[in-house]
PDB file of C-alpha atoms in Angstrom:
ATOM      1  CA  UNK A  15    -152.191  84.790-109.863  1.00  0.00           C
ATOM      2  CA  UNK A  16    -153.203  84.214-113.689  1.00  0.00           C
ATOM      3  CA  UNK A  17    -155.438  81.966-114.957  1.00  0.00           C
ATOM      4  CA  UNK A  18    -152.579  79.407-116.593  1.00  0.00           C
ATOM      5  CA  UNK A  19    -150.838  79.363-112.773  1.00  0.00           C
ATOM      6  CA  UNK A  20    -154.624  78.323-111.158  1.00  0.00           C
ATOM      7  CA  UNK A  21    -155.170  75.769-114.129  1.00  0.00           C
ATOM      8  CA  UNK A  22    -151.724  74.114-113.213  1.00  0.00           C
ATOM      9  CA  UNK A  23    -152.709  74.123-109.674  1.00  0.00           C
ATOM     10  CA  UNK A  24    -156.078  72.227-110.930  1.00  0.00           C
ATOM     11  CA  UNK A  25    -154.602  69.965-112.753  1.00  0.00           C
ATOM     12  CA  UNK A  26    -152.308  68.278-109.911  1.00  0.00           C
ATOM     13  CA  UNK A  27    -155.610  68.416-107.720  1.00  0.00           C
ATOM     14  CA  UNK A  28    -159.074  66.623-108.225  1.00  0.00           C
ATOM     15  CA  UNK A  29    -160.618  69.551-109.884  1.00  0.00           C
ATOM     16  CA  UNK A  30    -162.981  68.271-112.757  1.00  0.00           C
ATOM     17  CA  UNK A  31    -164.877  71.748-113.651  1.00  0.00           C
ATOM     18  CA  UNK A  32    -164.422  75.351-112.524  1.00  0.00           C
ATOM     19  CA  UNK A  33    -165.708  78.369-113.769  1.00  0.00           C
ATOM     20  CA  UNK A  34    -166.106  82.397-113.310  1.00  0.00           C
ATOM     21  CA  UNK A  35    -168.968  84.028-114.092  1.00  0.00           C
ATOM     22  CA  UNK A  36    -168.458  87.744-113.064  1.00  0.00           C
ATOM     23  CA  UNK A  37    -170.014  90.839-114.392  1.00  0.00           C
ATOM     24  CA  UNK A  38    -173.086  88.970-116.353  1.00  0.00           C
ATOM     25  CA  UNK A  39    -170.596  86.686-118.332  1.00  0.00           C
ATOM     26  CA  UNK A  40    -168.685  83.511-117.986  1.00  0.00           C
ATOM     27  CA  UNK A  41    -165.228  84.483-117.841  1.00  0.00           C
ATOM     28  CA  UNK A  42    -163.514  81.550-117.146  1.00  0.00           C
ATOM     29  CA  UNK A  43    -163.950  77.792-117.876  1.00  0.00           C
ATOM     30  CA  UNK A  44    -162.065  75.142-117.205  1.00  0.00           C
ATOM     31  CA  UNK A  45    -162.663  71.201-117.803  1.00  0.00           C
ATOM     32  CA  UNK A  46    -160.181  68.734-116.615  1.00  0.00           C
ATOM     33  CA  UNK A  47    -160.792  66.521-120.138  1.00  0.00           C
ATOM     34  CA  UNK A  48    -163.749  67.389-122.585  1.00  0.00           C
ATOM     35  CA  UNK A  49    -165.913  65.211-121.399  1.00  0.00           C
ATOM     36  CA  UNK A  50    -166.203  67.032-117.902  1.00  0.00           C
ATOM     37  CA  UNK A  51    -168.288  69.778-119.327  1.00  0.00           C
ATOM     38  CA  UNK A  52    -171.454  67.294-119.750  1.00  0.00           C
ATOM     39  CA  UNK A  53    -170.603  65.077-116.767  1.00  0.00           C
ATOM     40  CA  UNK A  54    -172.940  65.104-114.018  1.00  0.00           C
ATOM     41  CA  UNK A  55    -171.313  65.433-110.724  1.00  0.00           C
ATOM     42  CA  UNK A  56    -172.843  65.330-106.748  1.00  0.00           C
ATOM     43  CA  UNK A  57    -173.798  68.811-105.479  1.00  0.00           C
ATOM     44  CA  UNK A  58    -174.140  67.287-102.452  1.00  0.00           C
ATOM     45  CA  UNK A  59    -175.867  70.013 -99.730  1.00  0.00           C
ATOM     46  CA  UNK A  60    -176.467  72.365-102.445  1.00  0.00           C
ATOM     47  CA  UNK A  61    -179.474  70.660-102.894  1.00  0.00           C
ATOM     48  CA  UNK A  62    -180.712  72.197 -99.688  1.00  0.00           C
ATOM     49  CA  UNK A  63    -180.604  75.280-101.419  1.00  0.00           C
ATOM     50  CA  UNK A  64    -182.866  74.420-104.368  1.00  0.00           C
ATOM     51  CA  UNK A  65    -185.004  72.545-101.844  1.00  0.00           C
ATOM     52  CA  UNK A  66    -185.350  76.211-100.151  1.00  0.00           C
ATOM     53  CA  UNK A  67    -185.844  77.754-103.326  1.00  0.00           C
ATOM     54  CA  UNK A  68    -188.683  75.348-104.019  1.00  0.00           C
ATOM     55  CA  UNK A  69    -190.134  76.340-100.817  1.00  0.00           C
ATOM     56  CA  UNK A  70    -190.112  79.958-102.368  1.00  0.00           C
ATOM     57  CA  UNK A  71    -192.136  79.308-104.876  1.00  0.00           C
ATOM     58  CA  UNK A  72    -194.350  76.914-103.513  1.00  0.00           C
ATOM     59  CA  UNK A  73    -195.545  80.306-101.307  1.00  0.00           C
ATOM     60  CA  UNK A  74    -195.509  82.380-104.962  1.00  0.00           C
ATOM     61  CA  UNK A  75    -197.757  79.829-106.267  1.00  0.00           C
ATOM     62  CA  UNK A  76    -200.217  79.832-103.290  1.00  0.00           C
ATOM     63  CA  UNK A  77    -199.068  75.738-102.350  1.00  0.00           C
ATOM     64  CA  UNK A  78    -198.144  77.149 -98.683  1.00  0.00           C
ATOM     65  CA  UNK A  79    -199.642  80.188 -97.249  1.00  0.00           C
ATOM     66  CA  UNK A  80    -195.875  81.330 -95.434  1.00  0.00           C
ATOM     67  CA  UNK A  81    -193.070  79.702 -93.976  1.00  0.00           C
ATOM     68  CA  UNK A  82    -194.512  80.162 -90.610  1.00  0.00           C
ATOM     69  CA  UNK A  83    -196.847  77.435 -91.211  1.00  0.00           C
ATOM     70  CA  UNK A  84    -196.911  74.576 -88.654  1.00  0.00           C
ATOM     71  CA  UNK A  85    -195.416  71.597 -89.962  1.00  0.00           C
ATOM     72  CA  UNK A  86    -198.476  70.274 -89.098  1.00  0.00           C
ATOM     73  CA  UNK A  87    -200.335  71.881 -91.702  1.00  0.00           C
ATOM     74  CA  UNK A  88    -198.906  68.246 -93.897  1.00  0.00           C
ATOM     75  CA  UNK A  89    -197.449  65.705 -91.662  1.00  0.00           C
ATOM     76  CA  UNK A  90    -200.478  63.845 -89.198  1.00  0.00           C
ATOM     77  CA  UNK A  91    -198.079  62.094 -86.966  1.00  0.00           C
ATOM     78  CA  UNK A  92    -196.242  64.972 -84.837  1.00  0.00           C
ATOM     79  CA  UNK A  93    -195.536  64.256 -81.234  1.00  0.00           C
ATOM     80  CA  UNK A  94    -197.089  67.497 -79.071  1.00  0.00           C
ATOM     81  CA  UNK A  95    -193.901  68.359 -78.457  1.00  0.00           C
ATOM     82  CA  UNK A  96    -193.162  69.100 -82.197  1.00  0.00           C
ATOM     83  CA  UNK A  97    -196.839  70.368 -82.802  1.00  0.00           C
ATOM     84  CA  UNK A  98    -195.298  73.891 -83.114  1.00  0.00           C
ATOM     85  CA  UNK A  99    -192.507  73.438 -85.266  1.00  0.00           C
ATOM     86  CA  UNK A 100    -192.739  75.432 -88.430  1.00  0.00           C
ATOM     87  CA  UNK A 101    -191.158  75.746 -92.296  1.00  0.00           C
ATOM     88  CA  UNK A 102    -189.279  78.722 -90.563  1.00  0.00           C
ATOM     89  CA  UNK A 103    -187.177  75.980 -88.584  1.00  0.00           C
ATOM     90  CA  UNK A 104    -186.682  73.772 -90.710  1.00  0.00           C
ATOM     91  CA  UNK A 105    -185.333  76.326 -93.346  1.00  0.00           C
ATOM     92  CA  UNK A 106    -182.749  77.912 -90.778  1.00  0.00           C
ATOM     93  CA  UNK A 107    -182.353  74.564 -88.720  1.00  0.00           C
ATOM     94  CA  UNK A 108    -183.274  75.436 -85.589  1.00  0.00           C
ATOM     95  CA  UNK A 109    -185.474  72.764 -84.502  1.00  0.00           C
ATOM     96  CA  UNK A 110    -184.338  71.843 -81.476  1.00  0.00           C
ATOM     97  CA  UNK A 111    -183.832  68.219 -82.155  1.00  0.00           C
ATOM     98  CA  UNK A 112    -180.992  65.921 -81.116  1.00  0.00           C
ATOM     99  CA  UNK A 113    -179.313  65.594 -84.570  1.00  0.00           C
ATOM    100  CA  UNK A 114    -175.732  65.085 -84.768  1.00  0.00           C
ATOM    101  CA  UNK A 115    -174.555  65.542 -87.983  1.00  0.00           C
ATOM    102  CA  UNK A 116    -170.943  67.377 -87.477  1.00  0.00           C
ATOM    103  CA  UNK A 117    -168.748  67.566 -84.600  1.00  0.00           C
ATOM    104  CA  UNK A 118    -167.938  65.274 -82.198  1.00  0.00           C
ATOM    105  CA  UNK A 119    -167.005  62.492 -84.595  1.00  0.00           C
ATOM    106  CA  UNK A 120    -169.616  62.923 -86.853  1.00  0.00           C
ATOM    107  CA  UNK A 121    -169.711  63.554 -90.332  1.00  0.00           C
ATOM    108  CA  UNK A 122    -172.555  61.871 -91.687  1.00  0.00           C
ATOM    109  CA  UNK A 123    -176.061  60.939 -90.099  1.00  0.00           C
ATOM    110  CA  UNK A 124    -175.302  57.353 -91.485  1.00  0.00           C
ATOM    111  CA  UNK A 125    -178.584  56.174 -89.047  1.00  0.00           C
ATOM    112  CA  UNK A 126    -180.618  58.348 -90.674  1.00  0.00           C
ATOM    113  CA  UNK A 127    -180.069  57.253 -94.183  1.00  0.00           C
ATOM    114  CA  UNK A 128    -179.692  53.841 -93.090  1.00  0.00           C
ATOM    115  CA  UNK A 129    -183.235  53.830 -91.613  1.00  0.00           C
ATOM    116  CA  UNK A 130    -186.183  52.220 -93.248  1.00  0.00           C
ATOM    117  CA  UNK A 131    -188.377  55.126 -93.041  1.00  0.00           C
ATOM    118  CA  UNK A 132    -186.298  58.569 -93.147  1.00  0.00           C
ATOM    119  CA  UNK A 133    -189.313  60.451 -92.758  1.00  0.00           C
ATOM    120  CA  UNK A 134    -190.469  58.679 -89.156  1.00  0.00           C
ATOM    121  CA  UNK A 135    -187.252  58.598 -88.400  1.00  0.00           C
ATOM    122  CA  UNK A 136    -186.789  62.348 -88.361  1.00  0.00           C
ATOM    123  CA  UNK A 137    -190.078  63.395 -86.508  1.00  0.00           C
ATOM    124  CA  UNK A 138    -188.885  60.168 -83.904  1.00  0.00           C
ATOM    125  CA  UNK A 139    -185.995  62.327 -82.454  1.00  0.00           C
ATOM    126  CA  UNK A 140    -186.356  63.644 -79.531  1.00  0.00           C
ATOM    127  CA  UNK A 141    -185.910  67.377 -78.580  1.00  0.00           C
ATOM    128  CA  UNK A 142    -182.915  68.945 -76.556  1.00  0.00           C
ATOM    129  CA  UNK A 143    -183.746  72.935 -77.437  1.00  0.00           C
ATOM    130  CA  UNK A 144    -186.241  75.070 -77.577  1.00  0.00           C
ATOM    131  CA  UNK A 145    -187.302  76.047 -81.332  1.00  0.00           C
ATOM    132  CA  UNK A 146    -185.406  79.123 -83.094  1.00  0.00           C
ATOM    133  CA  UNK A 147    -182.573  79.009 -80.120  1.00  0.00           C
ATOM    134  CA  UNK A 148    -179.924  77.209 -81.825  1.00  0.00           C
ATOM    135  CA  UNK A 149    -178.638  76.128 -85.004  1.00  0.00           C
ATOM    136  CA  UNK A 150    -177.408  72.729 -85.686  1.00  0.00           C
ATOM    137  CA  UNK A 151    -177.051  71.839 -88.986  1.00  0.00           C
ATOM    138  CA  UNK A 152    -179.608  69.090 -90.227  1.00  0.00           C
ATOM    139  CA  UNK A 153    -180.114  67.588 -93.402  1.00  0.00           C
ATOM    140  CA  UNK A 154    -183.261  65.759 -91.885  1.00  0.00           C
ATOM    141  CA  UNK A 155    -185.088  68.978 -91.833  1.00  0.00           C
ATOM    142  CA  UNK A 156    -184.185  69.655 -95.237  1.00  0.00           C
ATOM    143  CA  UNK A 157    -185.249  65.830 -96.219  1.00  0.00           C
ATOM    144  CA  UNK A 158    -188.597  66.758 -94.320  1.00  0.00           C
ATOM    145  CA  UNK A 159    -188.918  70.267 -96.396  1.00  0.00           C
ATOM    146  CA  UNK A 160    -188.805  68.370 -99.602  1.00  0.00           C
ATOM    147  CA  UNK A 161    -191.947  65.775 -98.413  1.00  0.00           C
ATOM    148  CA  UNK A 162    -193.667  68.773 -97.204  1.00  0.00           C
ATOM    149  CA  UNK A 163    -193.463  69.738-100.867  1.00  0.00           C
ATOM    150  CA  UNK A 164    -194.563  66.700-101.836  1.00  0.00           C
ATOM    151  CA  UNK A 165    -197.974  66.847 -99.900  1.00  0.00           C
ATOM    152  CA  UNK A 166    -198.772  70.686-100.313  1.00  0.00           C
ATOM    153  CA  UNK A 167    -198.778  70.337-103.934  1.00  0.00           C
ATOM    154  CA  UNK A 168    -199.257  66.552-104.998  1.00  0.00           C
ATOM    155  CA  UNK A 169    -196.414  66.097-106.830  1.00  0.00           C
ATOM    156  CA  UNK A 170    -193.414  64.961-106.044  1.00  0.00           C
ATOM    157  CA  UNK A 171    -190.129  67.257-105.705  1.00  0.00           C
ATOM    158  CA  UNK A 172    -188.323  66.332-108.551  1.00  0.00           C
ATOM    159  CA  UNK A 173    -191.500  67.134-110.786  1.00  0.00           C
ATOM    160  CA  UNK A 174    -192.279  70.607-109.231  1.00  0.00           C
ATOM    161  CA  UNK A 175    -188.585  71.212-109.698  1.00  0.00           C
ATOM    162  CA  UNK A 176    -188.707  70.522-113.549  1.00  0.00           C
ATOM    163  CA  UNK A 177    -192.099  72.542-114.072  1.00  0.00           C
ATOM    164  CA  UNK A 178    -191.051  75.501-112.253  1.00  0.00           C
ATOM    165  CA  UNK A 179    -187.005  75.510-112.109  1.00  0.00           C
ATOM    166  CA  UNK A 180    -185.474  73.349-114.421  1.00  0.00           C
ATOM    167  CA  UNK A 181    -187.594  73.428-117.689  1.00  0.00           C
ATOM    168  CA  UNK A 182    -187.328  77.299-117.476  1.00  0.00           C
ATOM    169  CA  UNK A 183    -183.644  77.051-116.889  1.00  0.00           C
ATOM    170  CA  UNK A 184    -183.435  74.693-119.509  1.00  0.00           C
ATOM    171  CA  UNK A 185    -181.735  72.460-117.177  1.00  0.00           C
ATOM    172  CA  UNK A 186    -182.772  68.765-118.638  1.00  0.00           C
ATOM    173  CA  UNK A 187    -180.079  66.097-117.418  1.00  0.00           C
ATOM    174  CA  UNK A 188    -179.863  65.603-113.416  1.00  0.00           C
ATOM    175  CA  UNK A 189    -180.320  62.986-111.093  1.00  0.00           C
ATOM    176  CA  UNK A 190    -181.997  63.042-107.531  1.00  0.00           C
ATOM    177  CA  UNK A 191    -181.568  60.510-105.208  1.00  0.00           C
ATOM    178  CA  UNK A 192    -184.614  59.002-103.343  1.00  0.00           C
ATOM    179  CA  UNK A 193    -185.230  57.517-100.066  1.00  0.00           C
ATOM    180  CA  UNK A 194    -187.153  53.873 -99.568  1.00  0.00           C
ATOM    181  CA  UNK A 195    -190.404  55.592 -99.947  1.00  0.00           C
ATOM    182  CA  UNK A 196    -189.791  57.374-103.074  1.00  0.00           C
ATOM    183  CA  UNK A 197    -189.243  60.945-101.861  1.00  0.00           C
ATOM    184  CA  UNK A 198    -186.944  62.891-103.328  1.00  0.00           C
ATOM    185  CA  UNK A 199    -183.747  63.639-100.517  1.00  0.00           C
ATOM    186  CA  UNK A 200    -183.942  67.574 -99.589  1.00  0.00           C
ATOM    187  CA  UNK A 201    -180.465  67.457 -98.100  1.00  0.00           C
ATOM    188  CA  UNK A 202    -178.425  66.240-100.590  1.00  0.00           C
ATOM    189  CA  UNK A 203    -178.352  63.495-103.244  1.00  0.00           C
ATOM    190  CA  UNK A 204    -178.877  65.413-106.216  1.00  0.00           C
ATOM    191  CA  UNK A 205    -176.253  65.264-109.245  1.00  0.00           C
ATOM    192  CA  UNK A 206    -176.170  68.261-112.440  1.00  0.00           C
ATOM    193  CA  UNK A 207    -173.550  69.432-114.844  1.00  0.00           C
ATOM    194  CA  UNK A 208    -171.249  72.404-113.331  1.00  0.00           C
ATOM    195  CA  UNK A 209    -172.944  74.849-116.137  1.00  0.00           C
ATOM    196  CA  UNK A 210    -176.829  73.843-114.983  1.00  0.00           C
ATOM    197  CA  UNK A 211    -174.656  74.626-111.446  1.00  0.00           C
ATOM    198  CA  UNK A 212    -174.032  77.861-112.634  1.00  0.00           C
ATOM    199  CA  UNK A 213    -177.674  78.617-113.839  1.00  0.00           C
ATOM    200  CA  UNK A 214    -179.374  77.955-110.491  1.00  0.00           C
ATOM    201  CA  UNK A 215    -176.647  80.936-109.225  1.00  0.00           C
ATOM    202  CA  UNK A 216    -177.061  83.295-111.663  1.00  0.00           C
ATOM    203  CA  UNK A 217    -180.771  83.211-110.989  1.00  0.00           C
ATOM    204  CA  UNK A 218    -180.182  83.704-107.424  1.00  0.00           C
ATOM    205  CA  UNK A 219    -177.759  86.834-108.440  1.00  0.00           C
ATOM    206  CA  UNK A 220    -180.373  87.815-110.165  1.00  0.00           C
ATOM    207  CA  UNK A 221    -182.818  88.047-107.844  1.00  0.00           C
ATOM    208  CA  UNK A 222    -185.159  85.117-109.264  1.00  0.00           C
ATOM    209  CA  UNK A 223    -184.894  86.395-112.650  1.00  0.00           C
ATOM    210  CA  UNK A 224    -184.106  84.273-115.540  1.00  0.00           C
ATOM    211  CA  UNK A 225    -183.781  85.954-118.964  1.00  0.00           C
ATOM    212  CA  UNK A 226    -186.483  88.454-118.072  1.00  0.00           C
ATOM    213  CA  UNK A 227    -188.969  86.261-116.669  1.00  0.00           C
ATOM    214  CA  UNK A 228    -189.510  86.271-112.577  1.00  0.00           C
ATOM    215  CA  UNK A 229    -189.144  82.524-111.755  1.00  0.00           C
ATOM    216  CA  UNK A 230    -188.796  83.241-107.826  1.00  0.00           C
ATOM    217  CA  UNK A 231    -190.094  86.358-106.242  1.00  0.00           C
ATOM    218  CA  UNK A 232    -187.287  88.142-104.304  1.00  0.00           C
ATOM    219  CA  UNK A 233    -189.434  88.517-101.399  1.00  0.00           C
TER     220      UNK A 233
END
């Protein structure tokens, strides 16, 4: 299929942006009007990524020691049966809570981002697994990631972000979503132009690179 046969397809469907980069150059680019190319629009769970990414450097920049670290390390109020939970699951969501977030009728942990407290009401769930045994995917542990951030390096996500992603990136126009006690949301929320998109990949493909300069180590 050719490009003009795709771009037809797009424009019947609900396809605002798309583009190709392949081979260290963007290849293809496609905006449903001109103004999609500086709209912002919801990454949605890709902001776990960057969240993990910011846990990268957090360790390059001596914040956390490793992700091993008990979550402990930050967070006072961990029930014993927690006391051993680490960054290690909450990166690869093995936890062992009861979280239903898909399957079985659910699509959204509505309760969780209804709550007043979405911190409390994370470490408040009770566990069903042993750590590291299973993975069930669990944007609370990514929410929790991000306020862990927070208190290692006393600022908040969205500003540790901009000093060591996005100013380098020269990504300037975003939004991130915050929950009622003014952390940033490490699961999703988040909002950037498809090309700023395309940045944060190309640095991953890249292996933390950015135009010469090591903005992640690869380790």
């Amino acid at each position: 299929m050719d490009f003009k046969q795709l771009e037809n397809k797009f424009e019947k469907k609900k396809v605002n942006t798309f583009l190709v980069y392949q081979e260290g150059e963007l290849t293809t680019e496609y905006y449903k009007t001109p103004e999609c190319a500086n709209n912002l629009y919801k990454i949605n769970s890709i902001t776990k990524s960057i969240v993990s990414i910011l846990i990268g450097i957090a360790i390059d920049k001596a914040y956390i020691n490793d992700i091993h670290t008990p979550i402990t390390e930050w967070i006072e109020n961990v029930s014993n049966e927690k006391r051993d939970l680490t960054l290690y699951h909450l990166l690869t969501m093995t936890t062992g809570e009861d979280w239903k977030e898909f399957g079985n009728g659910v699509v959204f942990p509505n309760d969780f981002v209804e709550s007043d407290n979405w911190v409390q009401y994370i470490l408040e769930k009770p566990m069903i697994e042993e750590p590291a045994t299973k993975m069930n995917y669990n944007s609370g542990s990514s929410h929790l990631l991000s306020y862990i951030i927070q208190k290692a390096t006393g600022m908040s996500t969205e500003q540790f972000a901009k000093k060591y992603v996005f100013d380098p990136l020269e990504i300037t126009e975003y939004e991130w979503q915050q929950d009622p006690q003014g952390i940033h949301v490490g699961g999703f929320g988040m909002k950037m132009k498809s090309k700023d998109l395309l940045k944060l990949g190309i640095l991953c493909l890249q292996n933390g690179y950015w135009q010469g300069n090591e903005i992640i180590s690869s380790k």
